[in-house]
Every structure is written in structure tokens, then in C-alpha cells.
Amino acid sequence: VDELPCTDPALRAQVKNFLGRIAYDNDEYDIAIAAYHDALELQVGTDSIRTAVTYNNLARVYERLKDYDKAFEALERSVAIYASLGDHPRLAGSLLNLGVIHYDRKRYAEAEDNYLQSLTYAREAGMTDVECIALESLGNVQRETGRYAEALGNYTASMAIAERSGSLEGMASISRNIGELYLDQGDAAHALPYLHRTLALADSMGSRNYAQDGHQYLAKAYTALKRYPEALASWEAYMTVKDSILSDEKNKASKANVPEDAFY
């Protein structure tokens, strides 16, 4: 981008944002961070909305790296800009992301407040995708704080939206969370169908992450039910998927560390 003849800062910043997103999707976090910071420098005194979007994107990278302080700082800036502009649709997304940071840090009261605000703005704007995630996220907070009936109510509402939209990932995530909820309550029998659904959806999507979670929680459920052969099979399946994911991560890291002149 720096070699392009274009002198328009806004356009150059837009390209930097695009490059940051590509780097993020490819787990190249250092490159993504550098691209987003370049974009912010180019956006000084220009489009506030684009600046807020960049801060939101930057926060996602820091959240993935578990650098919660930097993620929180970037999201606060994003939220402040959207709030000042009255941009409620984008504010819904940033508040949702801010809630995730609080949740990761076990600040459940703050997370719940952010999720509720996000839910309000999402419903106001008819953003059913954000509404779905906000409801599920509220359920997660309520599960963590022992409010199981409230959690199940929000999971059920979230699942209804995911099913209407046909979101396989949404259904898989919510099914897993409901399974966890029943395990937390010591009700392994009711957890089973939700965990089996998680596995079926993982298979449909080709998602090893959801498959890993499904097998892990199924192993716990079968153990609690003293169905030990099935528990062992689930545990072995979990380890197989986990090893496959770790192997790919190691290969990716190894390739990333090979000097550029080693390729011909």
C-alpha cells in the first residue's frame, strides 16, 4: 500500500483496514495490528465512523491475543465515537464486543450491562444477528452467575433466531452452551441431546473446534451417567480432534518462521 501512487489518506486507510482483516483471518496478528495502526494514523481528522470501525477491528485482534487492556481501550474509543454520532447499529456491535472483554475478565456485571445495551440497540435497528449473539451472551453471563432459568430462557430465544436464519454456527454454539448449562446443574441426561446436536452441526460445517467441544462435554456427560465405554469413546474422539488442531497450528507456526529466501 505504501508504494501506491494514491495520495488520498481515506482511501489508503481503507486499504489498510482491508489488509488488516485479511491478516486477522489468517492469524497473522502482528501484521493486522500494524495495518490497523497505519489506518488510524491516516484517519486523523477524517471520517469518524471509519476511525471507530478501525478501533473496533483492532480490538478484535487484541481480544484474540488476550491483551484485554489494549482491547478494552480500543473498544472504548469505538463506543465513544458511535455514541457521539448517534450511530446505534454500529454501537450495538461495539457494545457487544466490549461485553466480551468484560466477560473474558470475569467482570460479569459490566458484561451484562453491555449486552443489555447492545440488545436494545440491535432490536431497535432490526439487527437479528446481533440480537441472537447478545441473547446468547447474556445467557453465558447468567450461567456463570448461577441464574440457570434466566440463562435457559435467553439461550432458547437466541436459538429461535439462529434457527430462523439458518445459522449453523449459531445453533452449534447455543446447543453447546445449553449442554454446558445442564452439566453445570448436574443434569447430564438433559445435556446429551444438545451435545449430540453440537456434533452433528460441527460435522455439517466441518468445524473441528465445535467437534472438539462436543466430544469433550459428551465425555463428561457420559462419565457422570456412568456410561463409561461411551465416555471413553468420546474422550478418545476429543483427543483425536485436539491433536489434529494442534498439529495444524504447529505446521502454520513452523511455516511462518521459515525465512523468505528459503522458498524457490
GROMACS .gro file of C-alpha atoms in nm:
model
  264
    1VAL     CA    1   0.000   0.000   0.000
    2ASP     CA    2   0.282   0.243   0.085
    3GLU     CA    3   0.413   0.213  -0.274
    4LEU     CA    4   0.078   0.302  -0.432
    5PRO     CA    5   0.065   0.639  -0.610
    6CYS     CA    6  -0.268   0.727  -0.442
    7THR     CA    7  -0.236   1.026  -0.207
    8ASP     CA    8  -0.593   1.013  -0.069
    9PRO     CA    9  -0.550   0.931   0.305
   10ALA     CA   10  -0.905   0.798   0.336
   11LEU     CA   11  -0.858   0.552   0.050
   12ARG     CA   12  -0.519   0.440   0.180
   13ALA     CA   13  -0.670   0.389   0.526
   14GLN     CA   14  -0.950   0.182   0.374
   15VAL     CA   15  -0.695  -0.044   0.203
   16LYS     CA   16  -0.500  -0.075   0.529
   17ASN     CA   17  -0.820  -0.186   0.703
   18PHE     CA   18  -0.879  -0.442   0.431
   19LEU     CA   19  -0.525  -0.577   0.471
   20GLY     CA   20  -0.571  -0.589   0.847
   21ARG     CA   21  -0.884  -0.800   0.808
   22ILE     CA   22  -0.706  -1.043   0.575
   23ALA     CA   23  -0.416  -1.074   0.820
   24TYR     CA   24  -0.658  -1.130   1.110
   25ASP     CA   25  -0.843  -1.404   0.921
   26ASN     CA   26  -0.506  -1.572   0.856
   27ASP     CA   27  -0.398  -1.548   1.223
   28GLU     CA   28  -0.121  -1.302   1.131
   29TYR     CA   29  -0.190  -1.079   1.427
   30ASP     CA   30   0.125  -0.864   1.425
   31ILE     CA   31   0.059  -0.772   1.063
   32ALA     CA   32  -0.307  -0.696   1.140
   33ILE     CA   33  -0.215  -0.470   1.433
   34ALA     CA   34   0.038  -0.279   1.222
   35ALA     CA   35  -0.213  -0.234   0.940
   36TYR     CA   36  -0.485  -0.104   1.172
   37HIS     CA   37  -0.245   0.139   1.343
   38ASP     CA   38  -0.138   0.265   0.999
   39ALA     CA   39  -0.504   0.316   0.916
   40LEU     CA   40  -0.562   0.515   1.235
   41GLU     CA   41  -0.270   0.744   1.155
   42LEU     CA   42  -0.414   0.806   0.810
   43GLN     CA   43  -0.761   0.871   0.951
   44VAL     CA   44  -0.663   1.150   1.191
   45GLY     CA   45  -0.904   1.437   1.131
   46THR     CA   46  -1.102   1.242   0.868
   47ASP     CA   47  -1.407   1.014   0.876
   48SER     CA   48  -1.500   0.944   1.241
   49ILE     CA   49  -1.708   0.639   1.153
   50ARG     CA   50  -1.417   0.477   0.971
   51THR     CA   51  -1.195   0.556   1.270
   52ALA     CA   52  -1.442   0.387   1.505
   53VAL     CA   53  -1.459   0.083   1.275
   54THR     CA   54  -1.079   0.062   1.278
   55TYR     CA   55  -1.070   0.075   1.659
   56ASN     CA   56  -1.332  -0.199   1.671
   57ASN     CA   57  -1.129  -0.416   1.431
   58LEU     CA   58  -0.810  -0.353   1.628
   59ALA     CA   59  -0.984  -0.456   1.949
   60ARG     CA   60  -1.080  -0.791   1.794
   61VAL     CA   61  -0.712  -0.866   1.735
   62TYR     CA   62  -0.612  -0.773   2.089
   63GLU     CA   63  -0.901  -0.979   2.226
   64ARG     CA   64  -0.783  -1.281   2.028
   65LEU     CA   65  -0.434  -1.228   2.175
   66LYS     CA   66  -0.589  -1.195   2.523
   67ASP     CA   67  -0.439  -0.848   2.559
   68TYR     CA   68  -0.756  -0.727   2.727
   69ASP     CA   69  -0.626  -0.387   2.838
   70LYS     CA   70  -0.550  -0.279   2.480
   71ALA     CA   71  -0.870  -0.437   2.351
   72PHE     CA   72  -1.072  -0.251   2.613
   73GLU     CA   73  -0.903   0.080   2.531
   74ALA     CA   74  -0.971   0.042   2.158
   75LEU     CA   75  -1.334  -0.055   2.212
   76GLU     CA   76  -1.398   0.233   2.450
   77ARG     CA   77  -1.282   0.471   2.178
   78SER     CA   78  -1.504   0.299   1.924
   79VAL     CA   79  -1.807   0.312   2.155
   80ALA     CA   80  -1.746   0.680   2.237
   81ILE     CA   81  -1.738   0.777   1.868
   82TYR     CA   82  -2.052   0.582   1.776
   83ALA     CA   83  -2.237   0.720   2.079
   84SER     CA   84  -2.140   1.078   1.990
   85LEU     CA   85  -2.267   1.025   1.634
   86GLY     CA   86  -2.586   0.851   1.747
   87ASP     CA   87  -2.492   0.553   1.529
   88HIS     CA   88  -2.691   0.291   1.719
   89PRO     CA   89  -2.645  -0.001   1.475
   90ARG     CA   90  -2.266   0.015   1.494
   91LEU     CA   91  -2.285   0.096   1.865
   92ALA     CA   92  -2.472  -0.232   1.915
   93GLY     CA   93  -2.177  -0.424   1.772
   94SER     CA   94  -1.909  -0.240   1.967
   95LEU     CA   95  -2.101  -0.275   2.294
   96LEU     CA   96  -2.133  -0.645   2.227
   97ASN     CA   97  -1.757  -0.671   2.176
   98LEU     CA   98  -1.693  -0.465   2.489
   99GLY     CA   99  -1.912  -0.708   2.681
  100VAL     CA  100  -1.697  -0.996   2.556
  101ILE     CA  101  -1.387  -0.829   2.703
  102HIS     CA  102  -1.559  -0.787   3.040
  103TYR     CA  103  -1.680  -1.148   3.024
  104ASP     CA  104  -1.331  -1.279   2.947
  105ARG     CA  105  -1.205  -1.087   3.252
  106LYS     CA  106  -1.489  -1.229   3.466
  107ARG     CA  107  -1.643  -0.886   3.513
  108TYR     CA  108  -1.990  -1.027   3.476
  109ALA     CA  109  -2.195  -0.727   3.593
  110GLU     CA  110  -2.023  -0.499   3.342
  111ALA     CA  111  -2.056  -0.760   3.067
  112GLU     CA  112  -2.428  -0.800   3.134
  113ASP     CA  113  -2.479  -0.423   3.119
  114ASN     CA  114  -2.302  -0.406   2.781
  115TYR     CA  115  -2.500  -0.699   2.643
  116LEU     CA  116  -2.831  -0.546   2.752
  117GLN     CA  117  -2.742  -0.213   2.587
  118SER     CA  118  -2.634  -0.396   2.271
  119LEU     CA  119  -2.958  -0.595   2.270
  120THR     CA  120  -3.166  -0.278   2.296
  121TYR     CA  121  -2.990  -0.111   2.002
  122ALA     CA  122  -2.991  -0.431   1.796
  123ARG     CA  123  -3.366  -0.470   1.835
  124GLU     CA  124  -3.418  -0.101   1.758
  125ALA     CA  125  -3.223  -0.144   1.432
  126GLY     CA  126  -3.370  -0.484   1.343
  127MET     CA  127  -3.025  -0.647   1.361
  128THR     CA  128  -3.131  -1.004   1.432
  129ASP     CA  129  -2.776  -1.140   1.401
  130VAL     CA  130  -2.651  -0.913   1.680
  131GLU     CA  131  -2.968  -0.976   1.881
  132CYS     CA  132  -2.901  -1.351   1.858
  133ILE     CA  133  -2.544  -1.317   1.985
  134ALA     CA  134  -2.642  -1.070   2.258
  135LEU     CA  135  -2.908  -1.308   2.392
  136GLU     CA  136  -2.665  -1.600   2.390
  137SER     CA  137  -2.401  -1.384   2.558
  138LEU     CA  138  -2.648  -1.281   2.828
  139GLY     CA  139  -2.718  -1.650   2.881
  140ASN     CA  140  -2.347  -1.713   2.929
  141VAL     CA  141  -2.325  -1.446   3.200
  142GLN     CA  142  -2.633  -1.579   3.373
  143ARG     CA  143  -2.499  -1.935   3.359
  144GLU     CA  144  -2.168  -1.825   3.509
  145THR     CA  145  -2.353  -1.648   3.792
  146GLY     CA  146  -2.582  -1.944   3.867
  147ARG     CA  147  -2.901  -1.795   3.720
  148TYR     CA  148  -2.982  -2.106   3.521
  149ALA     CA  149  -3.351  -2.041   3.446
  150GLU     CA  150  -3.273  -1.694   3.306
  151ALA     CA  151  -2.984  -1.837   3.106
  152LEU     CA  152  -3.200  -2.109   2.953
  153GLY     CA  153  -3.464  -1.852   2.860
  154ASN     CA  154  -3.213  -1.639   2.672
  155TYR     CA  155  -3.050  -1.941   2.509
  156THR     CA  156  -3.393  -2.054   2.389
  157ALA     CA  157  -3.471  -1.710   2.245
  158SER     CA  158  -3.131  -1.698   2.078
  159MET     CA  159  -3.177  -2.047   1.932
  160ALA     CA  160  -3.510  -1.946   1.779
  161ILE     CA  161  -3.339  -1.662   1.591
  162ALA     CA  162  -3.049  -1.886   1.480
  163GLU     CA  163  -3.290  -2.149   1.351
  164ARG     CA  164  -3.497  -1.893   1.158
  165SER     CA  165  -3.186  -1.755   0.993
  166GLY     CA  166  -3.034  -2.098   0.932
  167SER     CA  167  -2.711  -2.011   1.115
  168LEU     CA  168  -2.534  -2.342   1.167
  169GLU     CA  169  -2.261  -2.182   1.376
  170GLY     CA  170  -2.518  -2.006   1.593
  171MET     CA  171  -2.710  -2.328   1.651
  172ALA     CA  172  -2.391  -2.519   1.729
  173SER     CA  173  -2.272  -2.260   1.978
  174ILE     CA  174  -2.606  -2.233   2.157
  175SER     CA  175  -2.652  -2.611   2.167
  176ARG     CA  176  -2.307  -2.645   2.325
  177ASN     CA  177  -2.390  -2.378   2.581
  178ILE     CA  178  -2.720  -2.538   2.675
  179GLY     CA  179  -2.536  -2.868   2.714
  180GLU     CA  180  -2.287  -2.697   2.945
  181LEU     CA  181  -2.573  -2.540   3.140
  182TYR     CA  182  -2.727  -2.879   3.214
  183LEU     CA  183  -2.385  -3.021   3.308
  184ASP     CA  184  -2.334  -2.729   3.548
  185GLN     CA  185  -2.663  -2.824   3.712
  186GLY     CA  186  -2.564  -3.190   3.739
  187ASP     CA  187  -2.825  -3.295   3.482
  188ALA     CA  188  -2.612  -3.489   3.234
  189ALA     CA  189  -2.910  -3.671   3.082
  190HIS     CA  190  -3.064  -3.347   2.955
  191ALA     CA  191  -2.724  -3.230   2.828
  192LEU     CA  192  -2.683  -3.526   2.590
  193PRO     CA  193  -2.922  -3.429   2.307
  194TYR     CA  194  -2.780  -3.077   2.289
  195LEU     CA  195  -2.423  -3.203   2.278
  196HIS     CA  196  -2.510  -3.457   2.009
  197ARG     CA  197  -2.667  -3.175   1.810
  198THR     CA  198  -2.348  -2.974   1.851
  199LEU     CA  199  -2.151  -3.262   1.699
  200ALA     CA  200  -2.397  -3.303   1.412
  201LEU     CA  201  -2.375  -2.932   1.330
  202ALA     CA  202  -1.997  -2.940   1.361
  203ASP     CA  203  -1.992  -3.220   1.106
  204SER     CA  204  -2.218  -3.021   0.871
  205MET     CA  205  -1.985  -2.719   0.895
  206GLY     CA  206  -1.661  -2.915   0.902
  207SER     CA  207  -1.578  -2.737   1.229
  208ARG     CA  208  -1.314  -2.911   1.437
  209ASN     CA  209  -1.349  -2.657   1.718
  210TYR     CA  210  -1.715  -2.738   1.778
  211ALA     CA  211  -1.640  -3.108   1.733
  212GLN     CA  212  -1.369  -3.083   1.998
  213ASP     CA  213  -1.605  -2.913   2.243
  214GLY     CA  214  -1.887  -3.154   2.169
  215HIS     CA  215  -1.676  -3.463   2.232
  216GLN     CA  216  -1.521  -3.314   2.547
  217TYR     CA  217  -1.856  -3.232   2.709
  218LEU     CA  218  -2.006  -3.561   2.595
  219ALA     CA  219  -1.721  -3.741   2.773
  220LYS     CA  220  -1.810  -3.551   3.091
  221ALA     CA  221  -2.181  -3.626   3.050
  222TYR     CA  222  -2.129  -3.997   2.992
  223THR     CA  223  -1.891  -4.015   3.287
  224ALA     CA  224  -2.150  -3.851   3.511
  225LEU     CA  225  -2.405  -4.106   3.389
  226LYS     CA  226  -2.155  -4.391   3.449
  227ARG     CA  227  -2.173  -4.489   3.082
  228TYR     CA  228  -1.800  -4.548   3.078
  229PRO     CA  229  -1.749  -4.713   2.735
  230GLU     CA  230  -1.922  -4.417   2.568
  231ALA     CA  231  -1.728  -4.175   2.787
  232LEU     CA  232  -1.401  -4.337   2.677
  233ALA     CA  233  -1.502  -4.324   2.310
  234SER     CA  234  -1.594  -3.957   2.342
  235TRP     CA  235  -1.268  -3.879   2.519
  236GLU     CA  236  -1.064  -4.054   2.250
  237ALA     CA  237  -1.255  -3.865   1.979
  238TYR     CA  238  -1.186  -3.541   2.164
  239MET     CA  239  -0.814  -3.613   2.183
  240THR     CA  240  -0.802  -3.702   1.812
  241VAL     CA  241  -0.962  -3.372   1.710
  242LYS     CA  242  -0.750  -3.176   1.957
  243ASP     CA  243  -0.428  -3.332   1.826
  244SER     CA  244  -0.534  -3.254   1.470
  245ILE     CA  245  -0.590  -2.887   1.555
  246LEU     CA  246  -0.260  -2.860   1.743
  247SER     CA  247  -0.074  -3.027   1.457
  248ASP     CA  248  -0.210  -2.774   1.207
  249GLU     CA  249  -0.124  -2.485   1.440
  250LYS     CA  250   0.234  -2.611   1.475
  251ASN     CA  251   0.268  -2.651   1.098
  252LYS     CA  252   0.138  -2.299   1.042
  253ALA     CA  253   0.378  -2.158   1.301
  254SER     CA  254   0.667  -2.353   1.151
  255LYS     CA  255   0.597  -2.220   0.801
  256ALA     CA  256   0.566  -1.866   0.938
  257ASN     CA  257   0.918  -1.891   1.084
  258VAL     CA  258   1.085  -2.011   0.763
  259PRO     CA  259   1.299  -1.732   0.606
  260GLU     CA  260   1.153  -1.591   0.286
  261ASP     CA  261   1.463  -1.682   0.083
  262ALA     CA  262   1.404  -2.049   0.170
  263PHE     CA  263   1.126  -2.061  -0.091
  264TYR     CA  264   1.218  -2.111  -0.453
   0.00000   0.00000   0.00000
